[in-house]
Amino acid sequence: MPNVAKGDGMRGLAVFISDIRNCKSKEAEQKRINKELANIRSKFKGDKTLDGYSKKKYVCKLLFIFLLGHDIDFGHMEAVNLLSSNKYTEKQIGYLFISVLVNTNSDLIRLIIGSIKNDLLSRNAVHICLALQCIANIGSKEMAESLAPEIPKLIVSGETIDAVKQSACLCLLRLFRTSPDTVPSGEWTQRVGHLLNDQHLGVVTAATSLIHTLAQKTPEDFKNCVSLAISRLSRIVTSSYTDLQDYTYYFVPAPWLSVKLLRLLQVYPPPEDPAARGRLNECLETILNKAQEPPKSKKVQHSNAKNAVLFEAINLIIHHDTEPTLLVRACNQLGQFLQHRETNLRYLALESMCLLASSEFSHEAVKKHMDTVITALKTERDVSVRQRAVDLLYGMCDKSNAEEIVAEMLAYLETADYSIREEMVLKVAILAEKYPVDYTWYVDTILNLIRIAGDYVSDEVWFRVIQIVINRDDVQGYAAKVVFEALQAPACHENMVKVGGYILGEFGNLIAGDQRSSPMVQFQLLHSKYHLCSAPTRGLLLSTYIKFINLFPEIKGQLQDVLRNNNNLRNADAELQQRAIEYLQLSTVASQDVLATVLEEMPPFPERESSILAKLKKKKPNVSDIEVVKEGKKSSNPPTLNNSAANTPEATPASAPVPVMAAAPAPVQSASDDLLGLSAGPAAAAPITNNFAAPASFAAPAAPAGGGGLLVDVFDTPPAQNNVSSALAPQAEENFFKFAIKNNGVLFENELLQIGVKAEYKGNLGRLGLFYGNKTSYPFQFFTPTVSCPGELASALNVQTKPLDVNTVEGGAQVQQIINVECISDFVDAPVLSIKFSYSGSMQQINLMLPVMLNKFFEPVEMDATTFFNRWKQLNSPGQEEQKIFKATFPIDSDTSRTKLLGFGFGLLDGVDPNPDNFVGAGIIKAQSSQVGCLLRLEPNMQAQMYRLTLRTSSTSVTTRLADLLLKLF
Amino acid sequence: MIRFILIQNRAGKTRLAKWYMQFDDDEKQKLIEEVHACVTVRDAKHTNFVEFRNFKIVYRRYAGLYFCICVDVNDNNLMYLEAIHNFVEVLNEYFHNVCELDLVFNFYKVYSVVDEMFLAGEIRETSQTKVLKQLLMLGSLE
């Protein structure tokens, strides 16, 4: 039984908690709570003034009710009253209630700032500590502004007791994180370093955290801390466990403090002063030595504490990356852990060793453990441990072991967890390309990859193998042979058909001499897959067939039959139809010479960074760091398939387009680069026609002028024969701006289709549900909506579209599509939603602006008049203000304007402007990269039917964009 | 830094939630449920660390209670694992053989223990003697 009567136990509270626990049902609990709430409310409202004890007890009960998950809408004032009590137990409950219930922009904070200040200046250390803890727990901006100046004094004053110093350090740290500008700089920053020498290790522990965070921002200001931290660390690691008494944990002296000091040192490069450097290296050696000593206790706490320090020491050794002996020793130590019986240690050793693999000093030492890591990959039960093993194998891979590692990873891929397959595919593809044993091995590896995990092979991977085959003429014949063999499997993945189709189209002639792979056999093999493939792949195969007409004139007839087949010539998919028509025409009218010129072998691609690497970096930002470090540190780059000197990741732009685009005419290329990453459908098909886009229209003059371009750029001028228009649909723009102040509604409607939107936004994230309703009684076929971010928008907005499960929308039916957006930085344009479908045989295209605008990532802010005007005054630099005076488009009505501004996302601040007709508002744009505060003033002029709009924000682009959006609303 | 500390029982009831980052109430509830789902499926052969959103959870199970600390991915795992144990030992001493019900009936005291040992998402005091002495002193105050 719990000892409820212990100390200051509140009997009433204990009884209440017991009652709640005895409730048999949710309803009974709710009833008991309602009864209690009524009781407390009557006590608080009663005439009799409550004594401190009762007040404390009731506030505590309210807190308990809140923690059970119920809303509390009263009692705040009573809690605030408790703060001014002189009794610790009452004060503590008051502070606790406020810390737990208050959210940062509550009015309550302003009320309590006075009480907190009183306690901060009190002579009672217990009260000071309560106040500091409360500030550290809430840490709001208001608190930072009014209280931060008080804290440094407490930290550096000689009169402050240790417990207060500890809390003050961490309290200041919290305020610094909330709002760095409010923390005053000054003489204290010079003195805070000396706390590392403090006698009280608790003070040192707290101060180290503070200094660590401050030093990350301005390392220069805290440089003197390096030597102080080293000498403190040295005293700890050389002490025996009896020296530090209270701070020894299971025979390990001050493990937490040691870790914190070692982390602080990782902010800086190795010390230049040889004495300090020597002393630090001694510390690190001692820590490594201790790991070899027999344990002083069998308890896991002992080894955990010891190893916490050891791993952090290894992190520092890796961070410095200058001491070969230490690096190799670290590696050997981790090697022992790889076979430890504790899963935690094996996991951490794999993780840490992955970092060591990137150092030139320890790379070789890491490689010795390959077999153990491979065993881990096969036998570990915890998937996160296996994941670390994959990372480490990737990290330790080089020319000498690539063949084995790639083989092991491929073998593992067959049974790997779904969650890590895609990443593994990318890793295998990169390793195979980076450290090729020879090119035939490379081709084999990628084809195996498609065979084993075709679903996880992204476009980048198969584009890349084609790029490399085209650039290396010594591998082309081999590639043709193996893809031909791979295609003979009864069930082969569509990605295999794509690679096969492309390679045979280019190099099928190299194996045509063999009867078993004669032109006819090749064609029949490919065509046997044709009907099972999606439209983009079929498009690719049609291109292969026209190339075959050039390569193998002897089977021209059969190929033309396929092109002439009504399934293709009258296909509902405009893309396939057009290819069939143009290719058929090309093969009929062009002479063999013209054909040979048009369908000439693809020229080599310019060398560039592997697009796969770019993809992996996008997926795992932390991996890319390792990659770059590794590349940067090695004196010479390992040989890669593209032996180009400029091929280091740093030297090439990150946006690596797909290989085939290189052959496109220059002006088209720039337009298609952006598209490719976003709309996989047309992109996969587009490249194939690029290299003869112009001749195609030459050979088939009947085709509309823009016909070639259509395949490349869905926004380009469309051909006339279909009802396909790339211009924005009528009224799209007007509808678009309506969504500035609402999240749900109809985005588009014509006689065929209605598109509804339901959106939710939170912080920098948004989720849109699009509802496509077929208003007719006939199905829409090949219904493909795609969303793209043109131009700069691609880097400002991250848009993820879930493809539709179906590509047919039945008559009268509705399908839903979810789109996730993430705002990276502020932006102007809207993503383009392009919908293509075939309706009773004619192709329809509708282009719309997706209603995602900057103010969707806007959150209202409440503030009082003083704060508002202070901020307003601060934002007076050029570009921060935008003022517009304009004629009202809609009738001026106070309530409507209010609704519009609230819908737009502003928090309206009443009573700030002396004129009640004017509106004053504030809000924050939450982008991932930055948050921009915005202030607004809108002054209507009824007589003139005009408005004056003034906006101030800290970012010029945000000011302009918000002003433009607002202008459209009034 | 520590993003939050949670103590939950196997059934998913929260016995302590301490937040060092701003979350709104809905988000907190969601995190509580996700963490519970994430740690309770793991067994003794698994590590005490789980990747969780952009963070990681360091956790340890004591009888029916899971003590979870959410920290940054590059934080020192073992240091926080032992911070949990240190905290549990203090609770054990303070409540004389702590059990789940102690945390229920004395929830407001548990917050005081946390604030002595962790503050602003950092480890504040690690000495059990010092923490207990301070708690004893506070307990003697009116």
PDB file of N, CA, C and O in Angstrom, chain A residues 207-229:
ATOM      1  N   ALA A 207      26.480  23.795 -15.480  1.00  0.00           N
ATOM      2  CA  ALA A 207      27.178  24.830 -16.240  1.00  0.00           C
ATOM      3  C   ALA A 207      27.691  24.278 -17.572  1.00  0.00           C
ATOM      4  O   ALA A 207      27.670  24.975 -18.590  1.00  0.00           O
ATOM      5  N   THR A 208      28.134  23.020 -17.585  1.00  0.00           N
ATOM      6  CA  THR A 208      28.659  22.445 -18.826  1.00  0.00           C
ATOM      7  C   THR A 208      27.585  22.424 -19.911  1.00  0.00           C
ATOM      8  O   THR A 208      27.854  22.736 -21.071  1.00  0.00           O
ATOM      9  N   SER A 209      26.354  22.084 -19.517  1.00  0.00           N
ATOM     10  CA  SER A 209      25.272  22.087 -20.507  1.00  0.00           C
ATOM     11  C   SER A 209      25.057  23.491 -21.066  1.00  0.00           C
ATOM     12  O   SER A 209      24.882  23.670 -22.266  1.00  0.00           O
ATOM     13  N   LEU A 210      25.052  24.469 -20.159  1.00  0.00           N
ATOM     14  CA  LEU A 210      24.835  25.850 -20.610  1.00  0.00           C
ATOM     15  C   LEU A 210      25.936  26.280 -21.574  1.00  0.00           C
ATOM     16  O   LEU A 210      25.676  26.790 -22.664  1.00  0.00           O
ATOM     17  N   ILE A 211      27.200  26.044 -21.164  1.00  0.00           N
ATOM     18  CA  ILE A 211      28.321  26.485 -21.994  1.00  0.00           C
ATOM     19  C   ILE A 211      28.304  25.770 -23.349  1.00  0.00           C
ATOM     20  O   ILE A 211      28.546  26.376 -24.390  1.00  0.00           O
ATOM     21  N   HIS A 212      27.974  24.481 -23.321  1.00  0.00           N
ATOM     22  CA  HIS A 212      27.938  23.705 -24.554  1.00  0.00           C
ATOM     23  C   HIS A 212      27.008  24.351 -25.573  1.00  0.00           C
ATOM     24  O   HIS A 212      27.357  24.556 -26.734  1.00  0.00           O
ATOM     25  N   THR A 213      25.812  24.717 -25.101  1.00  0.00           N
ATOM     26  CA  THR A 213      24.835  25.297 -26.014  1.00  0.00           C
ATOM     27  C   THR A 213      25.253  26.691 -26.472  1.00  0.00           C
ATOM     28  O   THR A 213      25.141  27.029 -27.653  1.00  0.00           O
ATOM     29  N   LEU A 214      25.748  27.519 -25.548  1.00  0.00           N
ATOM     30  CA  LEU A 214      26.181  28.860 -25.932  1.00  0.00           C
ATOM     31  C   LEU A 214      27.353  28.783 -26.909  1.00  0.00           C
ATOM     32  O   LEU A 214      27.419  29.518 -27.890  1.00  0.00           O
ATOM     33  N   ALA A 215      28.272  27.846 -26.644  1.00  0.00           N
ATOM     34  CA  ALA A 215      29.485  27.754 -27.476  1.00  0.00           C
ATOM     35  C   ALA A 215      29.154  27.296 -28.891  1.00  0.00           C
ATOM     36  O   ALA A 215      29.860  27.637 -29.834  1.00  0.00           O
ATOM     37  N   GLN A 216      28.075  26.522 -29.035  1.00  0.00           N
ATOM     38  CA  GLN A 216      27.709  26.117 -30.385  1.00  0.00           C
ATOM     39  C   GLN A 216      27.345  27.328 -31.231  1.00  0.00           C
ATOM     40  O   GLN A 216      27.557  27.343 -32.432  1.00  0.00           O
ATOM     41  N   LYS A 217      26.790  28.345 -30.582  1.00  0.00           N
ATOM     42  CA  LYS A 217      26.397  29.541 -31.328  1.00  0.00           C
ATOM     43  C   LYS A 217      27.606  30.450 -31.560  1.00  0.00           C
ATOM     44  O   LYS A 217      27.848  30.891 -32.680  1.00  0.00           O
ATOM     45  N   THR A 218      28.349  30.738 -30.504  1.00  0.00           N
ATOM     46  CA  THR A 218      29.500  31.643 -30.655  1.00  0.00           C
ATOM     47  C   THR A 218      30.725  30.996 -30.014  1.00  0.00           C
ATOM     48  O   THR A 218      31.091  31.326 -28.882  1.00  0.00           O
ATOM     49  N   PRO A 219      31.370  30.084 -30.734  1.00  0.00           N
ATOM     50  CA  PRO A 219      32.492  29.330 -30.166  1.00  0.00           C
ATOM     51  C   PRO A 219      33.611  30.258 -29.662  1.00  0.00           C
ATOM     52  O   PRO A 219      34.221  29.986 -28.620  1.00  0.00           O
ATOM     53  N   GLU A 220      33.844  31.362 -30.360  1.00  0.00           N
ATOM     54  CA  GLU A 220      34.946  32.254 -29.994  1.00  0.00           C
ATOM     55  C   GLU A 220      34.807  32.751 -28.553  1.00  0.00           C
ATOM     56  O   GLU A 220      35.789  32.826 -27.813  1.00  0.00           O
ATOM     57  N   ASP A 221      33.558  33.067 -28.147  1.00  0.00           N
ATOM     58  CA  ASP A 221      33.336  33.652 -26.825  1.00  0.00           C
ATOM     59  C   ASP A 221      33.682  32.706 -25.681  1.00  0.00           C
ATOM     60  O   ASP A 221      33.838  33.136 -24.549  1.00  0.00           O
ATOM     61  N   PHE A 222      33.713  31.414 -25.983  1.00  0.00           N
ATOM     62  CA  PHE A 222      33.894  30.468 -24.875  1.00  0.00           C
ATOM     63  C   PHE A 222      35.138  29.608 -25.060  1.00  0.00           C
ATOM     64  O   PHE A 222      35.251  28.515 -24.537  1.00  0.00           O
ATOM     65  N   LYS A 223      36.085  30.156 -25.839  1.00  0.00           N
ATOM     66  CA  LYS A 223      37.288  29.401 -26.161  1.00  0.00           C
ATOM     67  C   LYS A 223      38.082  29.044 -24.911  1.00  0.00           C
ATOM     68  O   LYS A 223      38.710  27.988 -24.840  1.00  0.00           O
ATOM     69  N   ASN A 224      38.038  29.946 -23.915  1.00  0.00           N
ATOM     70  CA  ASN A 224      38.794  29.685 -22.693  1.00  0.00           C
ATOM     71  C   ASN A 224      38.285  28.437 -21.962  1.00  0.00           C
ATOM     72  O   ASN A 224      38.956  27.890 -21.103  1.00  0.00           O
ATOM     73  N   CYS A 225      37.070  27.996 -22.318  1.00  0.00           N
ATOM     74  CA  CYS A 225      36.505  26.831 -21.634  1.00  0.00           C
ATOM     75  C   CYS A 225      37.205  25.531 -22.028  1.00  0.00           C
ATOM     76  O   CYS A 225      37.121  24.540 -21.298  1.00  0.00           O
ATOM     77  N   VAL A 226      37.877  25.513 -23.190  1.00  0.00           N
ATOM     78  CA  VAL A 226      38.483  24.270 -23.650  1.00  0.00           C
ATOM     79  C   VAL A 226      39.496  23.754 -22.626  1.00  0.00           C
ATOM     80  O   VAL A 226      39.424  22.608 -22.167  1.00  0.00           O
ATOM     81  N   SER A 227      40.425  24.637 -22.217  1.00  0.00           N
ATOM     82  CA  SER A 227      41.452  24.154 -21.293  1.00  0.00           C
ATOM     83  C   SER A 227      40.833  23.847 -19.918  1.00  0.00           C
ATOM     84  O   SER A 227      41.247  22.898 -19.243  1.00  0.00           O
ATOM     85  N   LEU A 228      39.836  24.653 -19.526  1.00  0.00           N
ATOM     86  CA  LEU A 228      39.185  24.377 -18.244  1.00  0.00           C
ATOM     87  C   LEU A 228      38.471  23.024 -18.266  1.00  0.00           C
ATOM     88  O   LEU A 228      38.531  22.247 -17.304  1.00  0.00           O
ATOM     89  N   ALA A 229      37.823  22.741 -19.398  1.00  0.00           N
ATOM     90  CA  ALA A 229      37.106  21.466 -19.501  1.00  0.00           C
ATOM     91  C   ALA A 229      38.095  20.307 -19.500  1.00  0.00           C
ATOM     92  O   ALA A 229      37.854  19.269 -18.878  1.00  0.00           O
TER      93      ALA A 229
END
